[in-house]
CSV table of C-alpha atoms and ligand atoms in Angstrom, one decimal:
chain,number,residue,atom,x,y,z
J,171,GLU,CA,20.4,45.0,72.0
J,172,GLU,CA,17.8,44.6,74.7
J,173,GLU,CA,15.1,46.4,72.7
J,174,LYS,CA,12.5,45.8,75.4
J,175,HIS,CA,14.3,48.0,77.9
J,176,LYS,CA,14.4,51.0,75.6
J,177,TYR,CA,10.7,51.6,76.0
J,178,VAL,CA,8.3,52.1,78.9
J,179,LYS,CA,4.8,50.7,78.5
J,180,GLY,CA,1.9,52.9,79.6
J,181,LYS,CA,-1.9,52.7,79.4
J,182,LYS,CA,-3.9,50.5,77.1
J,183,LEU,CA,-5.0,52.4,73.9
J,184,GLY,CA,-7.2,49.7,72.4
J,185,GLU,CA,-7.8,46.1,71.8
J,186,GLY,CA,-7.8,44.6,68.3
J,187,THR,CA,-8.7,41.2,66.9
J,188,TYR,CA,-5.3,39.7,67.6
J,189,ALA,CA,-3.4,42.4,69.6
J,190,ASN,CA,-3.6,44.7,72.6
J,191,VAL,CA,-2.1,48.2,71.9
J,192,TYR,CA,-0.5,50.3,74.6
J,193,LEU,CA,0.8,53.8,74.7
J,194,GLY,CA,4.5,53.8,75.4
J,195,HIS,CA,7.5,56.1,75.4
J,196,LEU,CA,11.2,56.0,75.1
J,197,ARG,CA,12.8,55.4,78.5
J,198,SER,CA,15.2,58.2,77.7
J,199,SER,CA,12.4,60.7,76.7
J,200,ALA,CA,9.0,61.0,78.4
J,201,SER,CA,7.6,62.9,75.4
J,202,SER,CA,8.7,60.5,72.5
J,203,PHE,CA,5.5,58.5,72.2
J,204,VAL,CA,5.2,55.2,70.6
J,205,ALA,CA,2.4,52.5,70.3
J,206,ILE,CA,3.4,49.1,71.6
J,207,LYS,CA,1.4,46.4,70.0
J,208,LYS,CA,1.4,43.1,71.9
J,209,ILE,CA,0.3,40.3,69.6
J,210,LYS,CA,-1.8,37.6,71.2
J,211,VAL,CA,-0.2,34.4,69.9
J,212,GLN,CA,-1.2,31.3,71.8
J,213,ALA,CA,1.8,29.4,73.3
J,214,ALA,CA,1.1,26.5,70.9
J,215,TYR,CA,1.5,28.7,67.9
J,216,THR,CA,4.4,30.6,69.4
J,217,GLU,CA,6.7,27.5,69.2
J,218,GLY,CA,8.7,28.1,66.1
J,219,LEU,CA,6.6,31.0,64.9
J,220,ALA,CA,8.1,33.8,66.9
J,221,PRO,CA,11.7,33.6,65.5
J,222,ASP,CA,10.4,33.5,61.9
J,223,ALA,CA,7.9,36.3,62.5
J,224,ILE,CA,10.6,38.4,64.1
J,225,ARG,CA,13.0,37.8,61.2
J,226,GLU,CA,10.3,38.8,58.7
J,227,LEU,CA,9.3,41.9,60.7
J,228,LYS,CA,12.9,42.9,61.1
J,229,HIS,CA,13.2,43.5,57.4
J,230,LEU,CA,9.9,45.4,57.4
J,231,GLN,CA,11.7,47.8,59.7
J,232,GLU,CA,13.8,48.8,56.7
J,233,LEU,CA,10.7,49.9,54.8
J,234,SER,CA,10.7,53.6,55.3
J,235,HIS,CA,8.1,55.8,53.6
J,236,PRO,CA,5.8,58.6,54.7
J,237,ASN,CA,2.7,56.5,54.0
J,238,ILE,CA,3.8,53.4,55.8
J,239,ILE,CA,3.7,53.2,59.6
J,240,SER,CA,7.2,53.0,61.0
J,241,LEU,CA,8.1,49.8,62.8
J,242,LEU,CA,10.6,51.1,65.3
J,243,SER,CA,11.4,47.8,67.1
J,244,VAL,CA,10.4,44.2,67.6
J,245,PHE,CA,11.0,42.1,70.6
J,246,SER,CA,9.4,39.1,72.4
J,247,SER,CA,8.5,39.3,76.0
J,248,LYS,CA,8.9,36.7,78.7
J,249,ASP,CA,5.3,35.4,78.1
J,250,GLN,CA,6.5,34.6,74.5
J,251,ASN,CA,4.2,37.4,73.1
J,252,LEU,CA,5.5,39.4,70.2
J,253,ASN,CA,5.8,43.1,70.8
J,254,LEU,CA,5.9,45.6,68.0
J,255,VAL,CA,6.9,49.2,68.7
J,256,LEU,CA,5.2,51.4,66.2
J,257,GLU,CA,5.0,55.1,65.4
J,258,PHE,CA,2.2,56.6,67.5
J,259,LEU,CA,-0.7,57.7,65.3
J,260,PRO,CA,-3.3,59.5,67.5
J,261,LEU,CA,-5.9,60.7,65.0
J,262,GLY,CA,-7.7,57.4,64.4
J,263,ASP,CA,-8.2,55.8,61.0
J,264,LEU,CA,-10.1,56.3,57.8
J,265,GLU,CA,-13.0,54.0,58.9
J,266,MET,CA,-13.8,56.4,61.7
J,267,LEU,CA,-14.0,59.3,59.3
J,268,ILE,CA,-16.1,57.4,56.8
J,269,LYS,CA,-18.6,56.2,59.4
J,270,ASP,CA,-19.0,59.6,61.1
J,271,THR,CA,-21.5,60.9,58.6
J,272,GLU,CA,-22.9,63.3,61.1
J,273,GLY,CA,-19.7,64.8,62.3
J,274,VAL,CA,-17.3,64.6,59.4
J,275,ARG,CA,-18.0,66.2,55.9
J,276,TYR,CA,-15.6,65.6,53.1
J,277,GLY,CA,-15.6,65.9,49.3
J,278,ALA,CA,-13.9,64.8,46.1
J,279,ALA,CA,-10.7,66.8,46.8
J,280,ASP,CA,-10.3,65.1,50.2
J,281,ILE,CA,-10.9,61.7,48.8
J,282,LYS,CA,-8.2,62.4,46.1
J,283,ALA,CA,-5.7,63.4,48.8
J,284,TRP,CA,-6.3,60.3,50.9
J,285,MET,CA,-6.2,58.0,47.8
J,286,GLY,CA,-3.0,59.6,46.8
J,287,MET,CA,-1.4,58.8,50.1
J,288,LEU,CA,-2.7,55.3,50.1
J,289,SER,CA,-1.6,54.7,46.5
J,290,ARG,CA,1.9,56.0,47.2
J,291,GLY,CA,2.3,53.7,50.2
J,292,ILE,CA,1.1,50.7,48.2
J,293,TRP,CA,3.4,51.6,45.3
J,294,PHE,CA,6.4,51.7,47.6
J,295,CYS,CA,5.6,48.4,49.2
J,296,HIS,CA,5.1,46.7,45.9
J,297,GLU,CA,8.4,48.2,44.6
J,298,ASN,CA,10.0,46.4,47.6
J,299,PHE,CA,8.2,43.1,47.0
J,300,VAL,CA,6.0,43.4,50.1
J,301,LEU,CA,2.2,42.6,49.8
J,302,HIS,CA,-0.2,43.8,52.4
J,303,ARG,CA,-3.2,41.5,51.8
J,304,ASP,CA,-5.4,43.2,54.4
J,305,ILE,CA,-6.0,46.7,53.2
J,306,LYS,CA,-9.2,48.2,54.7
J,307,PRO,CA,-10.2,51.6,56.0
J,308,ASN,CA,-9.5,50.5,59.6
J,309,ASN,CA,-5.8,49.7,58.7
J,310,LEU,CA,-5.3,53.2,57.3
J,311,LEU,CA,-4.2,55.3,60.3
J,312,ILE,CA,-3.9,59.1,60.4
J,313,ALA,CA,-0.9,60.9,61.7
J,314,ALA,CA,-1.0,64.2,63.6
J,315,ASP,CA,0.0,66.1,60.4
J,316,GLY,CA,-2.9,64.5,58.4
J,317,GLU,CA,-0.7,61.9,56.6
J,318,VAL,CA,-2.4,58.6,56.0
J,319,LYS,CA,-0.2,55.6,56.8
J,320,LEU,CA,-0.7,51.9,56.0
J,321,ALA,CA,-0.6,49.9,59.2
J,322,ASP,CA,-0.3,46.1,59.8
J,323,PHE,CA,1.9,45.8,56.7
J,324,GLY,CA,3.3,42.3,56.4
J,325,LEU,CA,1.5,41.1,59.5
J,326,ALA,CA,-1.2,39.5,57.4
J,327,ARG,CA,1.4,37.5,55.8
J,328,SER,CA,3.4,36.5,58.8
J,329,PHE,CA,0.4,35.5,60.8
J,330,SER,CA,-2.0,34.4,58.1
J,331,ASP,CA,-2.3,30.8,59.1
J,332,PRO,CA,-2.6,30.8,62.9
J,333,TYR,CA,-4.8,34.0,62.6
J,334,ARG,CA,-7.1,32.2,60.2
J,335,ILE,CA,-7.5,29.1,62.4
J,336,MET,CA,-8.2,31.2,65.5
J,337,THR,CA,-10.6,33.8,64.2
J,338,SER,CA,-11.8,32.8,60.7
J,339,ASN,CA,-15.3,34.1,61.3
J,340,VAL,CA,-14.4,37.6,62.4
J,341,ILE,CA,-12.0,38.6,59.7
J,342,THR,CA,-13.7,40.8,57.2
J,343,ARG,CA,-13.8,39.5,53.6
J,344,TRP,CA,-15.2,42.7,52.1
J,345,TYR,CA,-11.9,43.8,50.6
J,346,ARG,CA,-10.7,40.4,49.5
J,347,PRO,CA,-10.2,40.0,45.7
J,348,PRO,CA,-11.8,37.3,43.7
J,349,GLU,CA,-8.6,35.3,43.1
J,350,LEU,CA,-8.1,34.9,46.9
J,351,LEU,CA,-11.8,34.0,47.3
J,352,PHE,CA,-11.3,31.3,44.6
J,353,GLY,CA,-8.3,29.9,46.5
J,354,ALA,CA,-5.5,31.0,44.1
J,355,LYS,CA,-2.1,29.9,45.5
J,356,HIS,CA,-0.1,32.3,43.4
J,357,TYR,CA,-1.0,35.9,43.5
J,358,SER,CA,0.5,39.3,43.1
J,359,GLY,CA,0.3,43.0,44.1
J,360,ALA,CA,-3.0,42.9,42.2
J,361,VAL,CA,-4.6,41.6,45.5
J,362,ASP,CA,-3.9,44.9,47.2
J,363,ILE,CA,-5.1,47.0,44.3
J,364,TRP,CA,-8.5,45.3,44.5
J,365,SER,CA,-8.7,46.3,48.2
J,366,VAL,CA,-7.6,49.9,47.3
J,367,GLY,CA,-10.4,50.1,44.8
J,368,LEU,CA,-12.9,49.0,47.4
J,369,VAL,CA,-11.5,51.6,49.9
J,370,PHE,CA,-11.9,54.2,47.1
J,371,ALA,CA,-15.5,53.1,46.5
J,372,GLU,CA,-16.3,53.3,50.2
J,373,LEU,CA,-14.8,56.7,50.6
J,374,VAL,CA,-17.2,57.9,47.9
J,375,ILE,CA,-20.4,56.2,49.1
J,376,ARG,CA,-19.5,56.2,52.8
J,377,THR,CA,-20.6,52.6,53.3
J,378,PRO,CA,-18.8,49.3,52.3
J,379,TYR,CA,-19.4,48.6,48.7
J,380,ILE,CA,-19.3,44.8,48.6
J,381,ALA,CA,-20.1,43.5,52.1
J,382,GLY,CA,-20.8,39.8,52.0
J,383,ASP,CA,-21.3,37.9,55.2
J,384,THR,CA,-19.8,34.6,54.0
J,385,GLU,CA,-17.2,33.8,51.4
J,386,VAL,CA,-19.9,32.5,49.1
J,387,GLY,CA,-22.0,35.6,49.7
J,388,GLN,CA,-19.0,37.8,49.0
J,389,VAL,CA,-18.4,36.1,45.6
J,390,GLY,CA,-22.1,36.6,44.8
J,391,LEU,CA,-22.0,40.3,45.6
J,392,ILE,CA,-18.8,40.7,43.5
J,393,CYS,CA,-20.7,39.1,40.6
J,394,GLN,CA,-23.6,41.6,41.0
J,395,ALA,CA,-21.5,44.7,41.6
J,396,VAL,CA,-18.6,44.1,39.1
J,397,GLY,CA,-19.7,41.2,36.9
J,398,THR,CA,-19.3,37.4,37.0
J,399,PRO,CA,-15.7,36.0,36.5
J,400,THR,CA,-15.9,33.6,33.5
J,401,GLU,CA,-13.4,32.0,31.1
J,402,GLY,CA,-14.4,34.8,28.7
J,403,ASN,CA,-13.2,37.7,30.9
J,404,TRP,CA,-10.6,35.8,32.9
J,405,PRO,CA,-9.0,32.8,31.1
J,406,GLY,CA,-8.1,30.1,33.6
J,407,VAL,CA,-10.5,31.2,36.4
J,408,SER,CA,-12.6,28.1,36.3
J,409,LYS,CA,-9.5,26.0,37.2
J,410,LEU,CA,-9.0,27.8,40.5
J,411,PRO,CA,-9.6,25.4,43.5
J,412,GLU,CA,-12.7,27.1,44.9
J,413,TYR,CA,-14.2,28.6,41.7
J,414,THR,CA,-18.0,28.7,42.0
J,415,VAL,CA,-20.2,31.5,40.7
J,416,PRO,CA,-24.0,32.0,40.6
J,417,ASP,CA,-25.9,31.2,37.5
J,418,PRO,CA,-26.8,33.0,35.2
J,419,PRO,CA,-23.6,35.1,35.0
J,420,THR,CA,-23.8,38.9,35.1
J,421,PRO,CA,-22.0,40.8,32.3
J,422,VAL,CA,-19.0,42.9,33.4
J,423,ARG,CA,-20.4,46.3,34.5
J,424,GLN,CA,-19.6,49.2,32.2
J,425,LYS,CA,-18.9,52.8,32.9
J,426,ASP,CA,-22.5,54.1,32.9
J,427,HIS,CA,-23.2,51.6,35.8
J,428,TYR,CA,-20.3,53.0,37.9
J,429,LEU,CA,-21.2,56.6,37.0
J,430,GLY,CA,-24.6,56.1,38.6
J,431,THR,CA,-23.0,55.2,42.0
J,432,PHE,CA,-19.7,56.9,41.9
J,433,GLY,CA,-20.3,59.9,39.7
J,434,THR,CA,-19.1,62.4,42.3
J,435,ALA,CA,-15.6,61.0,41.8
J,436,GLY,CA,-15.8,62.4,38.2
J,437,HIS,CA,-15.1,60.6,34.9
J,438,GLU,CA,-11.4,60.2,35.6
J,439,GLY,CA,-12.1,59.0,39.1
J,440,VAL,CA,-14.6,56.4,37.8
J,441,ASP,CA,-12.1,55.3,35.1
J,442,LEU,CA,-9.5,54.6,37.8
J,443,LEU,CA,-11.9,52.8,40.1
J,444,MET,CA,-13.0,50.5,37.2
J,445,LYS,CA,-9.4,49.7,36.4
J,446,MET,CA,-8.8,48.7,40.1
J,447,LEU,CA,-11.8,46.5,40.0
J,448,VAL,CA,-10.9,44.5,36.9
J,449,LEU,CA,-11.7,40.8,37.7
J,450,ASP,CA,-8.6,39.2,36.1
J,451,PRO,CA,-5.7,40.1,38.3
J,452,ARG,CA,-3.4,40.1,35.3
J,453,ASN,CA,-5.4,42.9,33.7
J,454,ARG,CA,-5.9,44.9,36.9
J,455,ILE,CA,-4.1,48.3,37.0
J,456,THR,CA,-0.7,48.2,38.9
J,457,ALA,CA,0.3,50.5,41.7
J,458,LYS,CA,2.8,52.3,39.3
J,459,GLU,CA,0.1,52.8,36.7
J,460,VAL,CA,-2.3,54.1,39.4
J,461,LEU,CA,0.2,56.9,40.1
J,462,GLU,CA,0.4,57.7,36.4
J,463,HIS,CA,-3.4,58.0,36.0
J,464,ASP,CA,-4.9,61.3,34.7
J,465,TRP,CA,-7.2,61.5,37.7
J,466,TRP,CA,-4.5,63.1,39.9
J,467,ARG,CA,-4.0,65.9,37.3
J,468,SER,CA,-7.7,66.5,36.8
J,469,GLU,CA,-9.8,68.9,38.9
J,470,PRO,CA,-10.3,69.2,41.8
J,471,LYS,CA,-6.7,69.1,43.1
J,472,PRO,CA,-6.1,67.0,46.2
J,473,THR,CA,-6.6,68.8,49.5
J,474,ARG,CA,-3.5,69.8,51.4
J,475,ASN,CA,-2.8,67.8,54.5
J,476,GLU,CA,-3.4,70.7,56.9
J,477,GLU,CA,-6.8,71.3,55.4
J,478,LEU,CA,-8.0,67.7,55.5
J,479,PRO,CA,-11.1,66.9,57.7
J,480,ARG,CA,-10.3,65.3,61.0
J,481,LYS,CA,-12.3,63.3,63.6
J,482,GLY,CA,-14.3,65.6,65.9
Y,721,ADP,P1,-7.8,46.4,64.9
Y,721,ADP,O1,-8.2,45.0,65.1
Y,721,ADP,O2,-8.9,47.4,65.1
Y,721,ADP,O3,-7.0,46.6,63.6
Y,721,ADP,P2,-5.3,47.0,66.3
Y,721,ADP,O4,-4.9,45.8,67.0
Y,721,ADP,O5,-4.5,47.4,65.1
Y,721,ADP,O6,-6.8,46.8,66.0
Y,721,ADP,O7,-5.4,48.2,67.2
Y,721,ADP,C1,-6.3,48.3,68.3
Y,721,ADP,C2,-6.5,49.8,68.6
Y,721,ADP,O8,-5.3,50.4,69.1
Y,721,ADP,C3,-6.9,50.6,67.4
Y,721,ADP,O9,-8.3,50.7,67.3
Y,721,ADP,C4,-6.3,52.0,67.8
Y,721,ADP,O10,-7.2,52.7,68.7
Y,721,ADP,C5,-5.1,51.7,68.6
Y,721,ADP,N1,-3.9,51.7,67.8
Y,721,ADP,C6,-3.4,50.8,67.0
Y,721,ADP,N2,-2.2,51.2,66.5
Y,721,ADP,C7,-2.0,52.4,66.9
Y,721,ADP,C8,-0.9,53.4,66.7
Y,721,ADP,N3,0.1,53.1,65.9
Y,721,ADP,N4,-1.0,54.6,67.3
Y,721,ADP,C9,-2.1,54.8,68.1
Y,721,ADP,N5,-3.1,54.0,68.4
Y,721,ADP,C10,-3.0,52.8,67.8
């Protein structure tokens, strides 16, 4: 009851595409920090949306796992904005580490540790029938103990439509799988696995691997990097609503191609990456199969959390 009175809002921590984030603490304890994320939903969209969104978010509160950000509370304020009270994660996100090529050095063992945490988080969500749909390095936040946590889980789903109308040209498409780019209406956990594969690729090369500046451009770059989706490698693809690919088609890339770019991940690492970037979502590796892959058992062993690199 009266969730909003349990927390005290403090200084602004940051501003996102569709939210302002504030530091907060429990009214009953000045040292129990939280992050309060105030979603900017225009009044017009708020009508009818807020109750639904709150209901959906409420069940996300039940998702409890070390690699998923804890949603401690949800309430709407008098301005009709939606407030999410989240676990406070002060060490930034994976994008900051990837981009800081001057200040942060990391290697194959660190990548394996971060990928392990990401994969376990995704596996747990999929086990619980929750899709993320917006996995990218900037949504992978880092806790004080080095644990990587998936953030914004389920938000992409609750807010997809109003979000798209308001900000369609600022949302990054770089991690979006081909089935969504082709307008598929039915999709599965495979959408998240594609994004996880692109995060893996980016951790290795320290720059986004497939960075199109339009949806058409993104499809073109996927065809170059991975291969062109065709009826041969993906039966039914040409029936998807927005299917269009450049001519002539590029054959699906083979292991030697990936080894040239991602060789530092090792043979097992490259094998796993290729299985995440399979074009036909039905043949893409599942989160459960990711966790069973031989890469985790091959050398080097993942770095322990306390030894992982941090932002400077
Ligand atoms: P973005 O559009 O970058 O995803 P968000 O709305 O998620 O932005 O967050 C904006 C900023 O607020 C982030 O860059 C980060 O600095 C901060 N932030 C978000 N969530 C948390 C959190 N749980 N703990 C600490 N800081 C956070």
